[in-house]
């Protein structure tokens, strides 16, 4: 009886944690994609080697002073009229992205002093597209009714044939699908994935800074998922004390939730502990406030000649 009681308590604790955390399913989604497509796994491995080569040899400095401007198209799939994103919501999301990637948020003052020297202005900006793939004027925002009430993290929202909306050419645009997403806040494709599936997916309650869910009200779910789209991993490398491929992010045992109020030492990362205020942890929006210089170098390496995001530099979307 005691063992059964302990088991029930553990299940309840786990369920509570899932409900409280910012749930990103990017890693499990990516692993599923690799199991379905061995060629994709090999391609991503080559891209990973490319990133390592670029960052280790400091080749990323070639574009160090260039402000990278990325055209965005938002595919807003709504079933109920209330699920339509307002222009204010969408604009607030773009403003949040730019503030976070340029380190211009007021909450950067909350970065602990011992991590501030590592915090980076990534010099990456995001703008709604003004020209579509056929060179026609656009607002960059597609509002489309769907009879589907809610979605799983299965990519069906990315296809008109599945009552979603087809991607725009990812060589020229960042595709952001917004829909009623079950159980998770969002997920992202990896650099090198199939063009028709390239982009990020966000639940409607986590978009922008208005009409959002508590803990998701600063637009940082999209910041986190775009980090994945630009080649960043979770800080714990999606395994206990794993490696995220970035030298200046301390190893940590796993994800953090909500907003820790004390140094949390794991995996021998003392004296300063987990970098739980990093955008690639799973803390609440009010706790996240930095990318590191190493993460910046990793993301920007993708835009070097031969990199998987290089073509975005010559996009006609803006």
PDB file of C-alpha atoms in Angstrom:
ATOM      1  CA  UNK A   1       0.000   0.000   0.000  1.00  0.00           C
ATOM      2  CA  UNK A   2       2.822   2.398   0.885  1.00  0.00           C
ATOM      3  CA  UNK A   3       4.521   1.738  -2.478  1.00  0.00           C
ATOM      4  CA  UNK A   4       1.261   2.439  -4.316  1.00  0.00           C
ATOM      5  CA  UNK A   5       0.833   5.689  -2.371  1.00  0.00           C
ATOM      6  CA  UNK A   6       4.367   6.826  -3.220  1.00  0.00           C
ATOM      7  CA  UNK A   7       3.796   5.958  -6.885  1.00  0.00           C
ATOM      8  CA  UNK A   8       0.596   8.052  -6.974  1.00  0.00           C
ATOM      9  CA  UNK A   9       2.372  10.995  -5.333  1.00  0.00           C
ATOM     10  CA  UNK A  10       5.168  10.786  -7.934  1.00  0.00           C
ATOM     11  CA  UNK A  11       2.656  10.739 -10.785  1.00  0.00           C
ATOM     12  CA  UNK A  12       0.826  13.740  -9.364  1.00  0.00           C
ATOM     13  CA  UNK A  13       4.072  15.653  -8.906  1.00  0.00           C
ATOM     14  CA  UNK A  14       5.133  14.901 -12.470  1.00  0.00           C
ATOM     15  CA  UNK A  15       1.738  15.963 -13.828  1.00  0.00           C
ATOM     16  CA  UNK A  16       1.869  19.193 -11.838  1.00  0.00           C
ATOM     17  CA  UNK A  17       5.312  19.953 -13.201  1.00  0.00           C
ATOM     18  CA  UNK A  18       4.197  19.423 -16.779  1.00  0.00           C
ATOM     19  CA  UNK A  19       1.291  21.747 -16.202  1.00  0.00           C
ATOM     20  CA  UNK A  20       3.518  24.448 -14.731  1.00  0.00           C
ATOM     21  CA  UNK A  21       6.419  24.331 -17.147  1.00  0.00           C
ATOM     22  CA  UNK A  22       6.761  25.911 -20.556  1.00  0.00           C
ATOM     23  CA  UNK A  23       6.433  22.696 -22.539  1.00  0.00           C
ATOM     24  CA  UNK A  24       8.535  22.642 -25.724  1.00  0.00           C
ATOM     25  CA  UNK A  25       8.421  19.418 -27.707  1.00  0.00           C
ATOM     26  CA  UNK A  26      11.103  20.387 -30.229  1.00  0.00           C
ATOM     27  CA  UNK A  27      13.490  17.579 -29.259  1.00  0.00           C
ATOM     28  CA  UNK A  28      10.945  14.748 -29.384  1.00  0.00           C
ATOM     29  CA  UNK A  29       9.579  16.168 -32.633  1.00  0.00           C
ATOM     30  CA  UNK A  30      13.063  16.247 -34.137  1.00  0.00           C
ATOM     31  CA  UNK A  31      13.828  12.698 -33.027  1.00  0.00           C
ATOM     32  CA  UNK A  32      10.596  11.516 -34.630  1.00  0.00           C
ATOM     33  CA  UNK A  33      11.557  13.283 -37.850  1.00  0.00           C
ATOM     34  CA  UNK A  34      14.962  11.561 -37.789  1.00  0.00           C
ATOM     35  CA  UNK A  35      13.357   8.151 -37.280  1.00  0.00           C
ATOM     36  CA  UNK A  36      11.112   8.791 -40.266  1.00  0.00           C
ATOM     37  CA  UNK A  37      13.885  10.111 -42.496  1.00  0.00           C
ATOM     38  CA  UNK A  38      17.433   8.768 -42.147  1.00  0.00           C
ATOM     39  CA  UNK A  39      18.628  11.163 -44.852  1.00  0.00           C
ATOM     40  CA  UNK A  40      17.467  14.099 -42.737  1.00  0.00           C
ATOM     41  CA  UNK A  41      19.438  12.828 -39.747  1.00  0.00           C
ATOM     42  CA  UNK A  42      22.569  12.630 -41.919  1.00  0.00           C
ATOM     43  CA  UNK A  43      21.942  16.125 -43.313  1.00  0.00           C
ATOM     44  CA  UNK A  44      21.504  17.605 -39.860  1.00  0.00           C
ATOM     45  CA  UNK A  45      24.710  15.881 -38.749  1.00  0.00           C
ATOM     46  CA  UNK A  46      26.561  17.572 -41.627  1.00  0.00           C
ATOM     47  CA  UNK A  47      25.057  20.934 -40.670  1.00  0.00           C
ATOM     48  CA  UNK A  48      26.160  20.380 -37.081  1.00  0.00           C
ATOM     49  CA  UNK A  49      29.717  19.780 -38.315  1.00  0.00           C
ATOM     50  CA  UNK A  50      29.470  22.939 -40.421  1.00  0.00           C
ATOM     51  CA  UNK A  51      28.362  24.990 -37.410  1.00  0.00           C
ATOM     52  CA  UNK A  52      31.219  23.611 -35.318  1.00  0.00           C
ATOM     53  CA  UNK A  53      33.735  24.431 -38.019  1.00  0.00           C
ATOM     54  CA  UNK A  54      32.404  27.967 -38.419  1.00  0.00           C
ATOM     55  CA  UNK A  55      32.301  28.763 -34.715  1.00  0.00           C
ATOM     56  CA  UNK A  56      35.591  27.096 -33.779  1.00  0.00           C
ATOM     57  CA  UNK A  57      37.473  28.944 -36.499  1.00  0.00           C
ATOM     58  CA  UNK A  58      35.589  32.192 -35.760  1.00  0.00           C
ATOM     59  CA  UNK A  59      34.447  32.381 -39.383  1.00  0.00           C
ATOM     60  CA  UNK A  60      31.139  33.746 -38.089  1.00  0.00           C
ATOM     61  CA  UNK A  61      32.883  37.116 -37.689  1.00  0.00           C
ATOM     62  CA  UNK A  62      32.431  37.587 -41.444  1.00  0.00           C
ATOM     63  CA  UNK A  63      28.894  38.759 -40.805  1.00  0.00           C
ATOM     64  CA  UNK A  64      29.501  40.067 -37.292  1.00  0.00           C
ATOM     65  CA  UNK A  65      28.538  43.661 -38.077  1.00  0.00           C
ATOM     66  CA  UNK A  66      25.666  42.810 -40.397  1.00  0.00           C
ATOM     67  CA  UNK A  67      22.177  43.176 -38.974  1.00  0.00           C
ATOM     68  CA  UNK A  68      20.343  40.111 -40.217  1.00  0.00           C
ATOM     69  CA  UNK A  69      16.748  40.996 -41.119  1.00  0.00           C
ATOM     70  CA  UNK A  70      14.431  38.004 -41.473  1.00  0.00           C
ATOM     71  CA  UNK A  71      11.080  38.237 -43.305  1.00  0.00           C
ATOM     72  CA  UNK A  72       8.279  36.545 -41.354  1.00  0.00           C
ATOM     73  CA  UNK A  73       4.960  35.118 -42.488  1.00  0.00           C
ATOM     74  CA  UNK A  74       2.386  34.234 -39.825  1.00  0.00           C
ATOM     75  CA  UNK A  75      -0.084  31.470 -40.710  1.00  0.00           C
ATOM     76  CA  UNK A  76      -2.912  32.124 -38.223  1.00  0.00           C
ATOM     77  CA  UNK A  77      -5.221  29.092 -38.304  1.00  0.00           C
ATOM     78  CA  UNK A  78      -8.415  29.783 -36.383  1.00  0.00           C
ATOM     79  CA  UNK A  79     -11.526  27.739 -35.711  1.00  0.00           C
ATOM     80  CA  UNK A  80     -13.289  30.230 -33.472  1.00  0.00           C
ATOM     81  CA  UNK A  81     -13.364  33.972 -34.225  1.00  0.00           C
ATOM     82  CA  UNK A  82     -11.648  34.531 -30.866  1.00  0.00           C
ATOM     83  CA  UNK A  83      -8.612  32.625 -32.192  1.00  0.00           C
ATOM     84  CA  UNK A  84      -7.950  35.254 -34.836  1.00  0.00           C
ATOM     85  CA  UNK A  85      -4.824  37.179 -33.906  1.00  0.00           C
ATOM     86  CA  UNK A  86      -5.235  40.932 -33.930  1.00  0.00           C
ATOM     87  CA  UNK A  87      -2.702  43.163 -35.628  1.00  0.00           C
ATOM     88  CA  UNK A  88      -1.769  44.359 -32.131  1.00  0.00           C
ATOM     89  CA  UNK A  89      -0.948  40.804 -31.004  1.00  0.00           C
ATOM     90  CA  UNK A  90       1.160  40.079 -34.064  1.00  0.00           C
ATOM     91  CA  UNK A  91       3.003  43.380 -33.898  1.00  0.00           C
ATOM     92  CA  UNK A  92       3.674  42.863 -30.189  1.00  0.00           C
ATOM     93  CA  UNK A  93       5.195  39.453 -30.991  1.00  0.00           C
ATOM     94  CA  UNK A  94       7.542  40.938 -33.586  1.00  0.00           C
ATOM     95  CA  UNK A  95       8.509  43.687 -31.153  1.00  0.00           C
ATOM     96  CA  UNK A  96       9.250  41.062 -28.492  1.00  0.00           C
ATOM     97  CA  UNK A  97      11.415  39.067 -30.889  1.00  0.00           C
ATOM     98  CA  UNK A  98      13.451  42.106 -31.826  1.00  0.00           C
ATOM     99  CA  UNK A  99      13.864  43.249 -28.234  1.00  0.00           C
ATOM    100  CA  UNK A 100      15.067  39.809 -27.133  1.00  0.00           C
ATOM    101  CA  UNK A 101      17.407  39.081 -30.043  1.00  0.00           C
ATOM    102  CA  UNK A 102      18.861  42.620 -29.816  1.00  0.00           C
ATOM    103  CA  UNK A 103      19.030  42.521 -25.986  1.00  0.00           C
ATOM    104  CA  UNK A 104      16.914  45.654 -25.653  1.00  0.00           C
ATOM    105  CA  UNK A 105      14.387  44.428 -23.094  1.00  0.00           C
ATOM    106  CA  UNK A 106      14.146  46.317 -19.833  1.00  0.00           C
ATOM    107  CA  UNK A 107      14.318  42.973 -18.021  1.00  0.00           C
ATOM    108  CA  UNK A 108      17.903  42.446 -19.145  1.00  0.00           C
ATOM    109  CA  UNK A 109      18.661  44.336 -15.943  1.00  0.00           C
ATOM    110  CA  UNK A 110      17.687  41.113 -14.152  1.00  0.00           C
ATOM    111  CA  UNK A 111      20.554  39.145 -15.697  1.00  0.00           C
ATOM    112  CA  UNK A 112      22.807  38.149 -12.769  1.00  0.00           C
ATOM    113  CA  UNK A 113      26.043  40.134 -12.673  1.00  0.00           C
ATOM    114  CA  UNK A 114      28.143  36.978 -13.065  1.00  0.00           C
ATOM    115  CA  UNK A 115      26.421  36.118 -16.386  1.00  0.00           C
ATOM    116  CA  UNK A 116      26.201  39.644 -17.836  1.00  0.00           C
ATOM    117  CA  UNK A 117      29.623  39.485 -19.575  1.00  0.00           C
ATOM    118  CA  UNK A 118      28.304  36.499 -21.568  1.00  0.00           C
ATOM    119  CA  UNK A 119      25.030  38.134 -22.658  1.00  0.00           C
ATOM    120  CA  UNK A 120      24.808  39.030 -26.347  1.00  0.00           C
ATOM    121  CA  UNK A 121      23.055  41.371 -28.741  1.00  0.00           C
ATOM    122  CA  UNK A 122      22.587  38.814 -31.530  1.00  0.00           C
ATOM    123  CA  UNK A 123      22.016  41.535 -34.135  1.00  0.00           C
ATOM    124  CA  UNK A 124      19.131  39.553 -35.654  1.00  0.00           C
ATOM    125  CA  UNK A 125      15.775  41.206 -36.379  1.00  0.00           C
ATOM    126  CA  UNK A 126      12.383  40.015 -37.598  1.00  0.00           C
ATOM    127  CA  UNK A 127       9.850  41.831 -39.774  1.00  0.00           C
ATOM    128  CA  UNK A 128       6.533  40.869 -41.305  1.00  0.00           C
ATOM    129  CA  UNK A 129       7.039  40.222 -45.011  1.00  0.00           C
ATOM    130  CA  UNK A 130       5.813  42.905 -47.405  1.00  0.00           C
ATOM    131  CA  UNK A 131       6.337  40.817 -50.563  1.00  0.00           C
ATOM    132  CA  UNK A 132       5.089  37.243 -51.064  1.00  0.00           C
ATOM    133  CA  UNK A 133       6.869  34.497 -53.082  1.00  0.00           C
ATOM    134  CA  UNK A 134       5.229  35.824 -56.284  1.00  0.00           C
ATOM    135  CA  UNK A 135       6.412  39.368 -55.521  1.00  0.00           C
ATOM    136  CA  UNK A 136       2.892  40.533 -54.643  1.00  0.00           C
ATOM    137  CA  UNK A 137       2.285  42.933 -51.767  1.00  0.00           C
ATOM    138  CA  UNK A 138       1.397  41.235 -48.490  1.00  0.00           C
ATOM    139  CA  UNK A 139       0.871  42.050 -44.834  1.00  0.00           C
ATOM    140  CA  UNK A 140       2.838  38.927 -43.865  1.00  0.00           C
ATOM    141  CA  UNK A 141      -0.190  37.708 -41.906  1.00  0.00           C
ATOM    142  CA  UNK A 142      -2.471  34.977 -43.246  1.00  0.00           C
ATOM    143  CA  UNK A 143      -5.676  34.473 -41.273  1.00  0.00           C
ATOM    144  CA  UNK A 144      -7.329  31.237 -42.367  1.00  0.00           C
ATOM    145  CA  UNK A 145     -10.376  29.433 -41.028  1.00  0.00           C
ATOM    146  CA  UNK A 146      -9.940  25.727 -40.290  1.00  0.00           C
ATOM    147  CA  UNK A 147     -12.592  23.190 -39.243  1.00  0.00           C
ATOM    148  CA  UNK A 148      -9.941  21.539 -37.056  1.00  0.00           C
ATOM    149  CA  UNK A 149     -10.571  22.559 -33.438  1.00  0.00           C
ATOM    150  CA  UNK A 150      -7.158  21.620 -32.057  1.00  0.00           C
ATOM    151  CA  UNK A 151      -3.860  20.286 -33.335  1.00  0.00           C
ATOM    152  CA  UNK A 152      -1.117  17.873 -32.302  1.00  0.00           C
ATOM    153  CA  UNK A 153       2.594  18.498 -32.914  1.00  0.00           C
ATOM    154  CA  UNK A 154       2.374  16.464 -36.123  1.00  0.00           C
ATOM    155  CA  UNK A 155       2.914  19.101 -38.855  1.00  0.00           C
ATOM    156  CA  UNK A 156      -0.586  18.784 -40.324  1.00  0.00           C
ATOM    157  CA  UNK A 157      -1.145  22.492 -39.750  1.00  0.00           C
ATOM    158  CA  UNK A 158       1.574  23.103 -42.372  1.00  0.00           C
ATOM    159  CA  UNK A 159      -0.468  21.749 -45.287  1.00  0.00           C
ATOM    160  CA  UNK A 160      -3.587  23.103 -46.967  1.00  0.00           C
ATOM    161  CA  UNK A 161      -4.507  19.511 -47.812  1.00  0.00           C
ATOM    162  CA  UNK A 162      -4.765  18.896 -44.051  1.00  0.00           C
ATOM    163  CA  UNK A 163      -6.864  22.047 -43.561  1.00  0.00           C
ATOM    164  CA  UNK A 164      -3.784  23.994 -42.523  1.00  0.00           C
ATOM    165  CA  UNK A 165      -1.736  26.404 -44.631  1.00  0.00           C
ATOM    166  CA  UNK A 166       1.219  25.681 -46.919  1.00  0.00           C
ATOM    167  CA  UNK A 167       4.653  27.057 -46.083  1.00  0.00           C
ATOM    168  CA  UNK A 168       6.165  29.912 -47.992  1.00  0.00           C
ATOM    169  CA  UNK A 169       9.654  29.261 -49.380  1.00  0.00           C
ATOM    170  CA  UNK A 170      11.805  28.876 -46.233  1.00  0.00           C
ATOM    171  CA  UNK A 171      14.811  30.006 -48.220  1.00  0.00           C
ATOM    172  CA  UNK A 172      13.247  33.462 -48.109  1.00  0.00           C
ATOM    173  CA  UNK A 173      10.886  33.480 -45.114  1.00  0.00           C
ATOM    174  CA  UNK A 174      10.501  32.323 -41.530  1.00  0.00           C
ATOM    175  CA  UNK A 175       7.154  30.513 -41.385  1.00  0.00           C
ATOM    176  CA  UNK A 176       5.297  30.811 -38.069  1.00  0.00           C
ATOM    177  CA  UNK A 177       2.151  28.721 -37.733  1.00  0.00           C
ATOM    178  CA  UNK A 178      -0.226  29.722 -34.930  1.00  0.00           C
ATOM    179  CA  UNK A 179      -3.026  27.355 -33.981  1.00  0.00           C
ATOM    180  CA  UNK A 180      -4.817  25.744 -31.047  1.00  0.00           C
ATOM    181  CA  UNK A 181      -1.992  23.380 -30.093  1.00  0.00           C
ATOM    182  CA  UNK A 182      -2.603  20.492 -27.689  1.00  0.00           C
ATOM    183  CA  UNK A 183      -0.428  20.038 -24.587  1.00  0.00           C
ATOM    184  CA  UNK A 184       2.604  22.001 -25.784  1.00  0.00           C
ATOM    185  CA  UNK A 185       3.440  25.678 -26.137  1.00  0.00           C
ATOM    186  CA  UNK A 186       5.363  25.226 -29.378  1.00  0.00           C
ATOM    187  CA  UNK A 187       7.930  23.350 -31.415  1.00  0.00           C
ATOM    188  CA  UNK A 188      10.391  24.007 -34.225  1.00  0.00           C
ATOM    189  CA  UNK A 189      12.012  22.357 -37.201  1.00  0.00           C
ATOM    190  CA  UNK A 190      15.781  21.995 -37.340  1.00  0.00           C
ATOM    191  CA  UNK A 191      17.927  23.730 -39.967  1.00  0.00           C
ATOM    192  CA  UNK A 192      17.981  21.453 -42.996  1.00  0.00           C
ATOM    193  CA  UNK A 193      14.502  19.984 -42.575  1.00  0.00           C
ATOM    194  CA  UNK A 194      12.076  19.490 -45.476  1.00  0.00           C
ATOM    195  CA  UNK A 195      11.129  22.925 -46.916  1.00  0.00           C
ATOM    196  CA  UNK A 196       7.410  22.215 -46.576  1.00  0.00           C
ATOM    197  CA  UNK A 197       7.866  21.709 -42.816  1.00  0.00           C
ATOM    198  CA  UNK A 198      10.471  24.393 -42.118  1.00  0.00           C
ATOM    199  CA  UNK A 199       9.480  26.881 -39.429  1.00  0.00           C
ATOM    200  CA  UNK A 200       7.989  27.072 -35.955  1.00  0.00           C
ATOM    201  CA  UNK A 201       4.549  26.308 -34.507  1.00  0.00           C
ATOM    202  CA  UNK A 202       3.137  28.255 -31.558  1.00  0.00           C
ATOM    203  CA  UNK A 203      -0.030  27.782 -29.542  1.00  0.00           C
ATOM    204  CA  UNK A 204      -2.338  30.790 -29.838  1.00  0.00           C
ATOM    205  CA  UNK A 205      -2.206  31.504 -26.100  1.00  0.00           C
ATOM    206  CA  UNK A 206       1.544  32.107 -26.219  1.00  0.00           C
ATOM    207  CA  UNK A 207       1.703  34.698 -29.012  1.00  0.00           C
ATOM    208  CA  UNK A 208       2.616  38.291 -28.327  1.00  0.00           C
ATOM    209  CA  UNK A 209       2.087  40.280 -25.164  1.00  0.00           C
ATOM    210  CA  UNK A 210      -1.709  40.710 -25.203  1.00  0.00           C
ATOM    211  CA  UNK A 211      -4.477  38.099 -24.729  1.00  0.00           C
ATOM    212  CA  UNK A 212      -1.929  35.495 -23.656  1.00  0.00           C
ATOM    213  CA  UNK A 213      -1.757  32.863 -20.936  1.00  0.00           C
ATOM    214  CA  UNK A 214      -0.048  33.635 -17.598  1.00  0.00           C
ATOM    215  CA  UNK A 215       3.686  32.919 -17.831  1.00  0.00           C
ATOM    216  CA  UNK A 216       3.574  33.277 -21.638  1.00  0.00           C
ATOM    217  CA  UNK A 217       2.763  36.979 -21.756  1.00  0.00           C
ATOM    218  CA  UNK A 218       6.053  38.447 -22.988  1.00  0.00           C
ATOM    219  CA  UNK A 219       6.283  36.722 -26.374  1.00  0.00           C
ATOM    220  CA  UNK A 220       9.254  34.571 -25.390  1.00  0.00           C
ATOM    221  CA  UNK A 221       7.851  31.200 -26.473  1.00  0.00           C
ATOM    222  CA  UNK A 222       8.509  32.301 -30.053  1.00  0.00           C
ATOM    223  CA  UNK A 223      11.991  33.498 -29.022  1.00  0.00           C
ATOM    224  CA  UNK A 224      12.733  30.021 -27.649  1.00  0.00           C
ATOM    225  CA  UNK A 225      11.398  28.194 -30.718  1.00  0.00           C
ATOM    226  CA  UNK A 226      13.203  30.484 -33.156  1.00  0.00           C
ATOM    227  CA  UNK A 227      16.336  29.696 -31.180  1.00  0.00           C
ATOM    228  CA  UNK A 228      15.773  26.047 -32.161  1.00  0.00           C
ATOM    229  CA  UNK A 229      15.036  27.086 -35.753  1.00  0.00           C
ATOM    230  CA  UNK A 230      18.430  28.815 -35.723  1.00  0.00           C
ATOM    231  CA  UNK A 231      20.244  25.722 -34.499  1.00  0.00           C
ATOM    232  CA  UNK A 232      20.188  26.126 -30.713  1.00  0.00           C
ATOM    233  CA  UNK A 233      19.488  23.213 -28.401  1.00  0.00           C
ATOM    234  CA  UNK A 234      18.037  23.145 -24.915  1.00  0.00           C
ATOM    235  CA  UNK A 235      20.707  24.013 -22.361  1.00  0.00           C
ATOM    236  CA  UNK A 236      20.810  20.473 -20.979  1.00  0.00           C
ATOM    237  CA  UNK A 237      21.303  18.931 -24.433  1.00  0.00           C
ATOM    238  CA  UNK A 238      18.035  17.009 -23.876  1.00  0.00           C
ATOM    239  CA  UNK A 239      19.719  14.519 -21.570  1.00  0.00           C
ATOM    240  CA  UNK A 240      21.001  14.553 -18.011  1.00  0.00           C
ATOM    241  CA  UNK A 241      23.996  16.924 -17.897  1.00  0.00           C
ATOM    242  CA  UNK A 242      24.041  16.864 -21.695  1.00  0.00           C
ATOM    243  CA  UNK A 243      25.860  19.153 -24.134  1.00  0.00           C
ATOM    244  CA  UNK A 244      24.096  21.928 -26.067  1.00  0.00           C
ATOM    245  CA  UNK A 245      27.156  22.522 -28.247  1.00  0.00           C
ATOM    246  CA  UNK A 246      27.809  25.985 -26.775  1.00  0.00           C
ATOM    247  CA  UNK A 247      30.892  26.531 -24.615  1.00  0.00           C
ATOM    248  CA  UNK A 248      29.648  29.454 -22.519  1.00  0.00           C
ATOM    249  CA  UNK A 249      26.367  27.923 -21.334  1.00  0.00           C
ATOM    250  CA  UNK A 250      26.973  25.897 -18.134  1.00  0.00           C
ATOM    251  CA  UNK A 251      25.997  22.247 -18.180  1.00  0.00           C
ATOM    252  CA  UNK A 252      22.841  21.571 -16.192  1.00  0.00           C
ATOM    253  CA  UNK A 253      20.907  18.480 -15.142  1.00  0.00           C
ATOM    254  CA  UNK A 254      17.648  19.332 -16.903  1.00  0.00           C
ATOM    255  CA  UNK A 255      15.078  22.050 -17.424  1.00  0.00           C
ATOM    256  CA  UNK A 256      14.001  24.648 -14.884  1.00  0.00           C
ATOM    257  CA  UNK A 257      10.403  25.842 -14.466  1.00  0.00           C
ATOM    258  CA  UNK A 258       8.684  29.074 -13.475  1.00  0.00           C
ATOM    259  CA  UNK A 259      11.430  31.342 -12.073  1.00  0.00           C
ATOM    260  CA  UNK A 260      13.994  30.028  -9.585  1.00  0.00           C
ATOM    261  CA  UNK A 261      14.954  32.635  -7.005  1.00  0.00           C
ATOM    262  CA  UNK A 262      18.309  31.174  -6.014  1.00  0.00           C
ATOM    263  CA  UNK A 263      21.458  29.742  -7.568  1.00  0.00           C
ATOM    264  CA  UNK A 264      20.789  26.142  -8.594  1.00  0.00           C
ATOM    265  CA  UNK A 265      24.015  24.132  -8.826  1.00  0.00           C
ATOM    266  CA  UNK A 266      23.876  20.936 -10.894  1.00  0.00           C
ATOM    267  CA  UNK A 267      26.369  18.919 -12.926  1.00  0.00           C
ATOM    268  CA  UNK A 268      29.261  20.568 -11.111  1.00  0.00           C
ATOM    269  CA  UNK A 269      28.407  23.999 -12.551  1.00  0.00           C
ATOM    270  CA  UNK A 270      29.240  25.972  -9.415  1.00  0.00           C
ATOM    271  CA  UNK A 271      29.637  28.595  -8.192  1.00  0.00           C
ATOM    272  CA  UNK A 272      26.956  30.229 -10.326  1.00  0.00           C
ATOM    273  CA  UNK A 273      24.831  27.219 -11.264  1.00  0.00           C
ATOM    274  CA  UNK A 274      22.230  26.845 -14.005  1.00  0.00           C
ATOM    275  CA  UNK A 275      21.720  29.677 -16.481  1.00  0.00           C
ATOM    276  CA  UNK A 276      17.965  29.386 -15.993  1.00  0.00           C
ATOM    277  CA  UNK A 277      17.383  32.915 -17.313  1.00  0.00           C
ATOM    278  CA  UNK A 278      18.569  31.795 -20.767  1.00  0.00           C
ATOM    279  CA  UNK A 279      15.937  31.740 -23.511  1.00  0.00           C
ATOM    280  CA  UNK A 280      16.736  28.057 -24.156  1.00  0.00           C
ATOM    281  CA  UNK A 281      15.606  26.883 -20.715  1.00  0.00           C
ATOM    282  CA  UNK A 282      11.881  26.367 -19.956  1.00  0.00           C
ATOM    283  CA  UNK A 283      11.339  29.035 -17.330  1.00  0.00           C
ATOM    284  CA  UNK A 284       8.465  31.516 -17.500  1.00  0.00           C
ATOM    285  CA  UNK A 285       8.643  34.558 -19.755  1.00  0.00           C
ATOM    286  CA  UNK A 286       9.372  36.894 -16.865  1.00  0.00           C
ATOM    287  CA  UNK A 287      12.496  34.911 -15.988  1.00  0.00           C
ATOM    288  CA  UNK A 288      14.125  34.661 -19.443  1.00  0.00           C
ATOM    289  CA  UNK A 289      16.421  37.489 -20.506  1.00  0.00           C
ATOM    290  CA  UNK A 290      19.531  36.402 -22.452  1.00  0.00           C
ATOM    291  CA  UNK A 291      21.265  34.566 -25.244  1.00  0.00           C
ATOM    292  CA  UNK A 292      25.019  34.121 -24.775  1.00  0.00           C
ATOM    293  CA  UNK A 293      27.863  35.132 -27.064  1.00  0.00           C
ATOM    294  CA  UNK A 294      28.363  31.451 -27.896  1.00  0.00           C
ATOM    295  CA  UNK A 295      24.702  31.017 -28.826  1.00  0.00           C
ATOM    296  CA  UNK A 296      24.926  34.143 -30.950  1.00  0.00           C
ATOM    297  CA  UNK A 297      27.926  32.750 -32.837  1.00  0.00           C
ATOM    298  CA  UNK A 298      26.121  29.448 -33.397  1.00  0.00           C
ATOM    299  CA  UNK A 299      22.981  31.112 -34.765  1.00  0.00           C
ATOM    300  CA  UNK A 300      24.815  33.566 -36.981  1.00  0.00           C
ATOM    301  CA  UNK A 301      27.049  30.832 -38.424  1.00  0.00           C
ATOM    302  CA  UNK A 302      23.963  29.548 -40.273  1.00  0.00           C
ATOM    303  CA  UNK A 303      23.979  32.726 -42.375  1.00  0.00           C
ATOM    304  CA  UNK A 304      27.549  32.318 -43.623  1.00  0.00           C
ATOM    305  CA  UNK A 305      28.075  31.236 -47.263  1.00  0.00           C
ATOM    306  CA  UNK A 306      27.125  27.573 -47.501  1.00  0.00           C
ATOM    307  CA  UNK A 307      25.017  27.763 -44.343  1.00  0.00           C
ATOM    308  CA  UNK A 308      21.395  26.556 -44.304  1.00  0.00           C
ATOM    309  CA  UNK A 309      19.995  30.054 -43.648  1.00  0.00           C
ATOM    310  CA  UNK A 310      22.335  31.951 -45.995  1.00  0.00           C
ATOM    311  CA  UNK A 311      19.655  32.530 -48.664  1.00  0.00           C
ATOM    312  CA  UNK A 312      17.574  34.577 -46.217  1.00  0.00           C
ATOM    313  CA  UNK A 313      20.125  37.381 -46.585  1.00  0.00           C
ATOM    314  CA  UNK A 314      18.974  37.923 -50.175  1.00  0.00           C
ATOM    315  CA  UNK A 315      15.254  37.371 -49.613  1.00  0.00           C
ATOM    316  CA  UNK A 316      12.876  39.664 -51.490  1.00  0.00           C
ATOM    317  CA  UNK A 317      10.352  39.332 -48.676  1.00  0.00           C
ATOM    318  CA  UNK A 318      11.241  42.765 -47.306  1.00  0.00           C
TER     319      UNK A 318
END
